[in-house]
mmCIF file of C-alpha atoms in Angstrom:
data_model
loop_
_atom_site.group_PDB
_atom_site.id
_atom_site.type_symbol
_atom_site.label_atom_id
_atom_site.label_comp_id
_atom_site.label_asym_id
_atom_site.label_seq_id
_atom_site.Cartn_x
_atom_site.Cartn_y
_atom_site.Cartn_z
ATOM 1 C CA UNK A 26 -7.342 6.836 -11.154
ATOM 2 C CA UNK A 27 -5.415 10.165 -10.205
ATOM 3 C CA UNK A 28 -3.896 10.393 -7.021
ATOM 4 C CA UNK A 29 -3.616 13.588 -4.818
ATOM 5 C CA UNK A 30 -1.099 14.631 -3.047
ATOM 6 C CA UNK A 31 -2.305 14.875 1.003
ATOM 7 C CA UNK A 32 1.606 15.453 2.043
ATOM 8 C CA UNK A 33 5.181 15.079 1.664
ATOM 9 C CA UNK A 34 7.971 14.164 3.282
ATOM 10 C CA UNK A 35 10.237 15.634 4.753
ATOM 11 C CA UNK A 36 14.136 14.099 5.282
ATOM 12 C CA UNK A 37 17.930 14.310 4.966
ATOM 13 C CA UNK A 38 17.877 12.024 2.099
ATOM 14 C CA UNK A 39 18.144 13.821 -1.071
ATOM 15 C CA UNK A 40 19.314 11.361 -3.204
ATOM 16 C CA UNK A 41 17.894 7.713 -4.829
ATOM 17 C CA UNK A 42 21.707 6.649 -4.595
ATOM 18 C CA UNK A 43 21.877 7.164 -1.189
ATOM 19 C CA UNK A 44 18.991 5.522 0.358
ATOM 20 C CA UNK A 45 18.888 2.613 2.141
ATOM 21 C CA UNK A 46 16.437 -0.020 0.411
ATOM 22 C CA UNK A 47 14.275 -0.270 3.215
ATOM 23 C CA UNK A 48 13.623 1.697 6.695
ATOM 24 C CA UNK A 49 15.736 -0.808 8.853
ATOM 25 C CA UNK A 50 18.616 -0.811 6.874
ATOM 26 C CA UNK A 51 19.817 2.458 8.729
ATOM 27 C CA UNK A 52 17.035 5.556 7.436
ATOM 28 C CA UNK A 53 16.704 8.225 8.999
ATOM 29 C CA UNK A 54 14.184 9.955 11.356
ATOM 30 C CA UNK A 55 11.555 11.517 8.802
ATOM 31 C CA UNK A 56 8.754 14.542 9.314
ATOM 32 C CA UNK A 57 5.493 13.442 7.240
ATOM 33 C CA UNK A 58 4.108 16.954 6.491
ATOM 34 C CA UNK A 59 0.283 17.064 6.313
ATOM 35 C CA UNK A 60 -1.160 19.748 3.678
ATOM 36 C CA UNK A 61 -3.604 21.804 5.686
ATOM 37 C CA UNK A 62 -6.411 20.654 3.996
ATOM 38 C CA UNK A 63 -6.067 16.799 5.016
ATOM 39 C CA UNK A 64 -5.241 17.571 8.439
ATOM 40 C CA UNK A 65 -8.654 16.562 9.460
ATOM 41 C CA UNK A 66 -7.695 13.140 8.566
ATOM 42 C CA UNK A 67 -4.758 12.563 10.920
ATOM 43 C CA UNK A 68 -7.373 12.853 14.181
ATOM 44 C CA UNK A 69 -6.893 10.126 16.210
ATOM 45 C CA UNK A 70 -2.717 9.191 15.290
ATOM 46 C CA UNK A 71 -0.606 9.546 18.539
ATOM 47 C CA UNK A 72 2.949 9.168 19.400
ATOM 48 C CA UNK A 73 3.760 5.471 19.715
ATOM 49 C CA UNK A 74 1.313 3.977 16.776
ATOM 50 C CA UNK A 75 2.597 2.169 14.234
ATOM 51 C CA UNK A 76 1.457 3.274 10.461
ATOM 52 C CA UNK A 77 1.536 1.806 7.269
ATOM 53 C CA UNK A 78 2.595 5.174 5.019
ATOM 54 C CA UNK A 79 2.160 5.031 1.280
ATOM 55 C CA UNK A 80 4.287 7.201 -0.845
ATOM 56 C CA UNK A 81 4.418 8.357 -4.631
ATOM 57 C CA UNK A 82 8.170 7.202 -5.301
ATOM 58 C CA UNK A 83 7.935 9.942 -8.076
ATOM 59 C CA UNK A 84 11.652 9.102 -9.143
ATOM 60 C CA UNK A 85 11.118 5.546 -10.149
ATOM 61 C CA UNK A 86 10.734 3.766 -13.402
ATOM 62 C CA UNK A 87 6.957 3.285 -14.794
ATOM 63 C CA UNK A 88 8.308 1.535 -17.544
ATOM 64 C CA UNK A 89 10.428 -1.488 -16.181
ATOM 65 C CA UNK A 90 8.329 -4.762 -15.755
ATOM 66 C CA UNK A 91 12.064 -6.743 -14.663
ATOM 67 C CA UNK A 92 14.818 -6.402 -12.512
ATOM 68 C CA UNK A 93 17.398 -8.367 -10.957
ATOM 69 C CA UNK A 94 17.030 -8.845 -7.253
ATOM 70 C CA UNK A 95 19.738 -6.914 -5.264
ATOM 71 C CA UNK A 96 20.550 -9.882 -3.634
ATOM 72 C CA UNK A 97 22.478 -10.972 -7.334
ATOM 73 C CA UNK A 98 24.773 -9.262 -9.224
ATOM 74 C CA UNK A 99 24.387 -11.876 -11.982
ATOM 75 C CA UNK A 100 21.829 -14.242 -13.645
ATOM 76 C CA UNK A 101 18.102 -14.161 -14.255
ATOM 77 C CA UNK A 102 15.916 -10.945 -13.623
ATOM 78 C CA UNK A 103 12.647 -11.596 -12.119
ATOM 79 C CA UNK A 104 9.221 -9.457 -12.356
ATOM 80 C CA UNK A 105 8.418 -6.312 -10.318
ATOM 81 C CA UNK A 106 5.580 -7.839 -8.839
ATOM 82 C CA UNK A 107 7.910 -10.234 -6.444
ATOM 83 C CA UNK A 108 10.199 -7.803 -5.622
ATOM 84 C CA UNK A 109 10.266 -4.444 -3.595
ATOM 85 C CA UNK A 110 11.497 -2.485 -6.495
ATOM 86 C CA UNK A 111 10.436 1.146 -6.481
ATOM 87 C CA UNK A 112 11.244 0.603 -10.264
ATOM 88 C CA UNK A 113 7.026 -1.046 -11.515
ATOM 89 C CA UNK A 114 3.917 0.407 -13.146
ATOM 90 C CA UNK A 115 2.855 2.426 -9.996
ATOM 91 C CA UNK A 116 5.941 2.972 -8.369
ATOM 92 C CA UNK A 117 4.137 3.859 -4.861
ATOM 93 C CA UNK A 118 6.198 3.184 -1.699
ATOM 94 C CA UNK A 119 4.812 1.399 1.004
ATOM 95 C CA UNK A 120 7.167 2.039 4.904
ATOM 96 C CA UNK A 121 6.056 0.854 7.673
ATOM 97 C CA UNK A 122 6.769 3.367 10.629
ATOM 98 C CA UNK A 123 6.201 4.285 14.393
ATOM 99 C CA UNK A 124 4.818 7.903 14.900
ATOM 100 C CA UNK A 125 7.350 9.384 17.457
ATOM 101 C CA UNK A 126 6.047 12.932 17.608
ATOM 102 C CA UNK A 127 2.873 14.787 16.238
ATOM 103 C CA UNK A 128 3.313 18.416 15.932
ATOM 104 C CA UNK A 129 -0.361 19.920 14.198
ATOM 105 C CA UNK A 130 -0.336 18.437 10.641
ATOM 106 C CA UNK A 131 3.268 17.186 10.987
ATOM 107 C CA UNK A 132 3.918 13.963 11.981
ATOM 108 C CA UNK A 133 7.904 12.997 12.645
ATOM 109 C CA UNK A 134 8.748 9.347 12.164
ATOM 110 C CA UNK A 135 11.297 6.683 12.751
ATOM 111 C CA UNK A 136 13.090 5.329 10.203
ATOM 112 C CA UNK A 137 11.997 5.951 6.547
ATOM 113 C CA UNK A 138 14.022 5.444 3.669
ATOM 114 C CA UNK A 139 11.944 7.697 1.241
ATOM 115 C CA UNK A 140 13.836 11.103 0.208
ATOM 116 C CA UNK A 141 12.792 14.375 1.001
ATOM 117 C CA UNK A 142 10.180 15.596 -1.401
ATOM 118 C CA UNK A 143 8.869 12.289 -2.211
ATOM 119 C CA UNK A 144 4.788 12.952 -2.178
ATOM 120 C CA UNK A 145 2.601 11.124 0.692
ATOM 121 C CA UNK A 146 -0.897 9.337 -0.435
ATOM 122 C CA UNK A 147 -2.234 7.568 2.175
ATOM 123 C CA UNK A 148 -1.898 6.782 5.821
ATOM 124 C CA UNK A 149 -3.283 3.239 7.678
ATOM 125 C CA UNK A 150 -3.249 1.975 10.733
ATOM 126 C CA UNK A 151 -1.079 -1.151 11.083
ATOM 127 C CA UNK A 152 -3.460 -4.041 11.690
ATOM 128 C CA UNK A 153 -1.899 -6.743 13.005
ATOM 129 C CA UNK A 154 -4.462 -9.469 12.912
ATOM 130 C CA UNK A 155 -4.762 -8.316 9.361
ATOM 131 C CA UNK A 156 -1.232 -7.363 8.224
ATOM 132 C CA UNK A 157 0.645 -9.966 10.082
ATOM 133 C CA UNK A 158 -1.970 -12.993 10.370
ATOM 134 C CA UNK B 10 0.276 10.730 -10.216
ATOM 135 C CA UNK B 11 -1.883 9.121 -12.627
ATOM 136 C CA UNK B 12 -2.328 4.920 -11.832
ATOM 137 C CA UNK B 13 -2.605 2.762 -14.222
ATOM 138 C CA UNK B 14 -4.906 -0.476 -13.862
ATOM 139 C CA UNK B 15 -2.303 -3.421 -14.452
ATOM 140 C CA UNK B 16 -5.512 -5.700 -14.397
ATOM 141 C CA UNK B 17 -8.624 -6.268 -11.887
ATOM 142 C CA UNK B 18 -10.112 -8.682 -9.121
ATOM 143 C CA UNK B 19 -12.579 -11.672 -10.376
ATOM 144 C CA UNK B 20 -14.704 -11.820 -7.255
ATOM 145 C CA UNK B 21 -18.050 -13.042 -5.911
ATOM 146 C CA UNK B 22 -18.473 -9.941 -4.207
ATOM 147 C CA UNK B 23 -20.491 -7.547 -6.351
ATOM 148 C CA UNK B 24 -21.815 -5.366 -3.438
ATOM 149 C CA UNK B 25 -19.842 -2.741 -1.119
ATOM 150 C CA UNK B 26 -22.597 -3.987 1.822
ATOM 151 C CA UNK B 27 -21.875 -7.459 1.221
ATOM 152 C CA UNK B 28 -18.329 -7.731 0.949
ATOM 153 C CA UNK B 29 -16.517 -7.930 4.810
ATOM 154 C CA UNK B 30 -13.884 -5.295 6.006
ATOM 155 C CA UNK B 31 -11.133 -7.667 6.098
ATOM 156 C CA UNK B 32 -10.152 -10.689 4.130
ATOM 157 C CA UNK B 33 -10.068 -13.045 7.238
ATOM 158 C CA UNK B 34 -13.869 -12.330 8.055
ATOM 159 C CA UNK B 35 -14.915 -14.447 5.579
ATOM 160 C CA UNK B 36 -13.892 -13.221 2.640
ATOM 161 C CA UNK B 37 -13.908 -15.670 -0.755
ATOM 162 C CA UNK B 38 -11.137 -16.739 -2.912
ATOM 163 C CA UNK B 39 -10.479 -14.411 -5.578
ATOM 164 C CA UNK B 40 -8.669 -14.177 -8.903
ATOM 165 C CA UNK B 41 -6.274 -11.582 -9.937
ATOM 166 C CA UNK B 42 -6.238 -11.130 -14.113
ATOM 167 C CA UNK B 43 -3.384 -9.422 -15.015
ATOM 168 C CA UNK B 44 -3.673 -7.482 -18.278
ATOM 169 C CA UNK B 45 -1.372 -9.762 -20.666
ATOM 170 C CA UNK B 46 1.056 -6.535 -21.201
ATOM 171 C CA UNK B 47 2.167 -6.312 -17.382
ATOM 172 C CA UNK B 48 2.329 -10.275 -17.626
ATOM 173 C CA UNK B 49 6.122 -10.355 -17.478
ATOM 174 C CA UNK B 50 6.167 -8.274 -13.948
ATOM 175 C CA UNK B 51 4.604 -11.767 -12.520
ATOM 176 C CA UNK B 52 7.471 -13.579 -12.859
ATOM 177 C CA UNK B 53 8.692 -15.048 -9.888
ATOM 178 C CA UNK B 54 5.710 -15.482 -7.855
ATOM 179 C CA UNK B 55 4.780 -18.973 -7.235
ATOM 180 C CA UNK B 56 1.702 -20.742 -5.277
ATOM 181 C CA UNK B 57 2.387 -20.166 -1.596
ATOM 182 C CA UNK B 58 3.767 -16.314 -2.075
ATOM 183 C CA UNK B 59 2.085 -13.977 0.424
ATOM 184 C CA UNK B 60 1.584 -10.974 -1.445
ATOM 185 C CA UNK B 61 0.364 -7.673 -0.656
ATOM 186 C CA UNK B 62 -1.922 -6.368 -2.790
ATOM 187 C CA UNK B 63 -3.058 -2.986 -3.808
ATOM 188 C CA UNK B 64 -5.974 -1.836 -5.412
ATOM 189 C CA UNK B 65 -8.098 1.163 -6.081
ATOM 190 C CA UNK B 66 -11.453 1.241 -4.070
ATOM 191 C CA UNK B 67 -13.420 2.699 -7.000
ATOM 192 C CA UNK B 68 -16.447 2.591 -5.321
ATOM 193 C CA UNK B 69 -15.250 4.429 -2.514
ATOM 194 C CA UNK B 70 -15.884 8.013 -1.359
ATOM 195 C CA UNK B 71 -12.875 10.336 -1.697
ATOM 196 C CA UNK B 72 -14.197 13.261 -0.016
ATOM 197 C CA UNK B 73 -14.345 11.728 3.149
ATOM 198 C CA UNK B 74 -11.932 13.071 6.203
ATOM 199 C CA UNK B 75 -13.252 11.329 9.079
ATOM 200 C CA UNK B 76 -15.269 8.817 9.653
ATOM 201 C CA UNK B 77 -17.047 7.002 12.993
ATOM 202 C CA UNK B 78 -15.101 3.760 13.549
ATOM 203 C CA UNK B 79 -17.140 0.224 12.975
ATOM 204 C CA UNK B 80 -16.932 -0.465 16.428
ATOM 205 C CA UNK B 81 -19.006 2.425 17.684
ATOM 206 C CA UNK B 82 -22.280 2.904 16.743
ATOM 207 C CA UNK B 83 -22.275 6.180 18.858
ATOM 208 C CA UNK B 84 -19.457 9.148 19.541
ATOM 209 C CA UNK B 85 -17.099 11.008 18.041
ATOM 210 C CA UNK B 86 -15.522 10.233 14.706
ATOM 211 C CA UNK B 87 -11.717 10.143 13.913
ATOM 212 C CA UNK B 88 -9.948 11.048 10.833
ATOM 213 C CA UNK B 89 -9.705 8.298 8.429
ATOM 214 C CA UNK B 90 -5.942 8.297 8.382
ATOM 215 C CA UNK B 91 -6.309 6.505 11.632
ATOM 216 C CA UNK B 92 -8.705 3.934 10.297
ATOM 217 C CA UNK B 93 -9.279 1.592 7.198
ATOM 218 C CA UNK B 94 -12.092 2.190 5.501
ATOM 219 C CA UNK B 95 -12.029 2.477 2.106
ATOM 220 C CA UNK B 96 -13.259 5.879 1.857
ATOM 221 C CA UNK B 97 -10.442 8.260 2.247
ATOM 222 C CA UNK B 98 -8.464 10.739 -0.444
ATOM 223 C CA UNK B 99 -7.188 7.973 -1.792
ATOM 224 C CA UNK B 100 -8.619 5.093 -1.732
ATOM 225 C CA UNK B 101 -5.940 2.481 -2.296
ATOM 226 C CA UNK B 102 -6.969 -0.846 -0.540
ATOM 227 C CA UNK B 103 -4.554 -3.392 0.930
ATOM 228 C CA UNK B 104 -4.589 -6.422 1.107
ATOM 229 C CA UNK B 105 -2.430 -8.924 2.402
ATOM 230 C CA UNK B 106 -3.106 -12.746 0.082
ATOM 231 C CA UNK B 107 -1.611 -16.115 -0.207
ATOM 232 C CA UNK B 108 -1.107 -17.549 -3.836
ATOM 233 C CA UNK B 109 -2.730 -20.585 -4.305
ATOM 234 C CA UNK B 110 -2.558 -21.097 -7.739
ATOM 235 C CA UNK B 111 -1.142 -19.449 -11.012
ATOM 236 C CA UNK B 112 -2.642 -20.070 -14.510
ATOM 237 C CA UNK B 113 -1.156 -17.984 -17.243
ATOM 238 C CA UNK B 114 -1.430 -14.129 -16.333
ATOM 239 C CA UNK B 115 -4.516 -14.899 -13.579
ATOM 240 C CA UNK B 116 -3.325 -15.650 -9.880
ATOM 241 C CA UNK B 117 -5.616 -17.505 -7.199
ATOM 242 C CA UNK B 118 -5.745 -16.022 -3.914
ATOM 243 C CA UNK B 119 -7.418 -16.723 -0.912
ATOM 244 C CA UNK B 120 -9.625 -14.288 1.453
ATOM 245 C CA UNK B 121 -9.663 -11.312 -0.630
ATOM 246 C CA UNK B 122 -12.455 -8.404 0.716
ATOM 247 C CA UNK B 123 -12.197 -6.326 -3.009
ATOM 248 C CA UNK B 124 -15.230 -6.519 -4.765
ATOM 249 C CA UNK B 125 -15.729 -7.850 -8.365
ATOM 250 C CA UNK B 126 -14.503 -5.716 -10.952
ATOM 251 C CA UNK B 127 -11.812 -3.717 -8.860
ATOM 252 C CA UNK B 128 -8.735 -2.531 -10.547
ATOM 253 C CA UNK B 129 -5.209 -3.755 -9.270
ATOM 254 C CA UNK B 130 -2.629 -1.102 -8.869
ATOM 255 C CA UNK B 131 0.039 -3.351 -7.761
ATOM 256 C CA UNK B 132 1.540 -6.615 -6.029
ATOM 257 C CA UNK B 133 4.511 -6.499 -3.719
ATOM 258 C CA UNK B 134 5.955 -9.395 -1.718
ATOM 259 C CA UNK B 135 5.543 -9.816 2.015
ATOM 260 C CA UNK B 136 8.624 -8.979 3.558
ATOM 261 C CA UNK B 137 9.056 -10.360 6.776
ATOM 262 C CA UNK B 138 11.741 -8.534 8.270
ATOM 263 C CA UNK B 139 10.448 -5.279 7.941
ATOM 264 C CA UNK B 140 6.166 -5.106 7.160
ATOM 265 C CA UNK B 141 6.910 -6.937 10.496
ATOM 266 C CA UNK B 142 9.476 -5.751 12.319
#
């Protein structure tokens, strides 16, 4: 199960510690950059389509099967699996974003809270009888 | 970016041409077995949880850039970026569950698509507020 690399992105985040958790808490605009070879793939994506982007979060933790939500400062931890963590097993990011621009195999973005670097796997289509039945 | 399987789907489904494209067209319940090391990243998730799911599509074809969408039988094809199907560069499938029940390291879900025997990546709670913004 070895992933490739189809991408990265590109952003003014540089660092884990500055970040926002998620895309609405205040990320930045973001360029998804396409390798050339995978460009074939992006036919169809225009400006105004929302996208469910999956990332390697290739700073994370593989090791760490707990944490305690952000939301405490104290008390229990609880497992990865219920929380957003990028810290789990497979530490790959999951955004959802609106395509604002296309631009050959780049692809800017509205907020993303992924740093700059961070490797792209996959692109979807947001479904939203599926995703938000 | 090497995955590791953190345990696999218990399914009906054993066939790629019977399973449907998306868990509400009829899809079964499933069961997810955790392997009993990545047991303690569960914790926290309770019957009720919408969860999204990942897996890896190991039956999938990973050399596949575009494909004709489902709903045309005819005409051109789009890149699969733009589209679901499961073959792609990487095939990571997601799927959005409910818990219905928890028994020890294996979670009931309801209308999951995966087919017997697929390996989960991960599990990552539905957040509202932004995977539907």
């Amino acid at each position: 199960m070895e992933l490739v690399s189809v991408g990265h992105v590109e952003s003014s985040l540089r660092d884990r510690d500055d970040a926002p958790k998620q895309g609405d808490e205040g990320a930045p605009e973001a360029w998804l950059v396409i390798a050339p070879e995978f460009g074939a793939a992006l036919d169809g994506i225009a400006a105004g389509d929302e996208l469910l982007l999956l990332t390697w979060l290739d700073r994370a933790l593989r090791d760490v099967l707990q944490v305690r939500p952000r939301s405490r400062t104290t008390g229990p931890v609880q497992g990865v699996f219920s929380t957003r963590s990028p810290d789990r097993p497979n530490p790959i990011g999951l955004h959802r974003v609106t395509v604002l621009e296309l631009d050959g195999e780049r692809v800017r973005v509205d907020q993303l809270e992924a740093l700059d670097g961070t490797p792209i796997v996959d692109l979807k289509p947001l479904l939203r009888t599926i995703d938000e039945r």
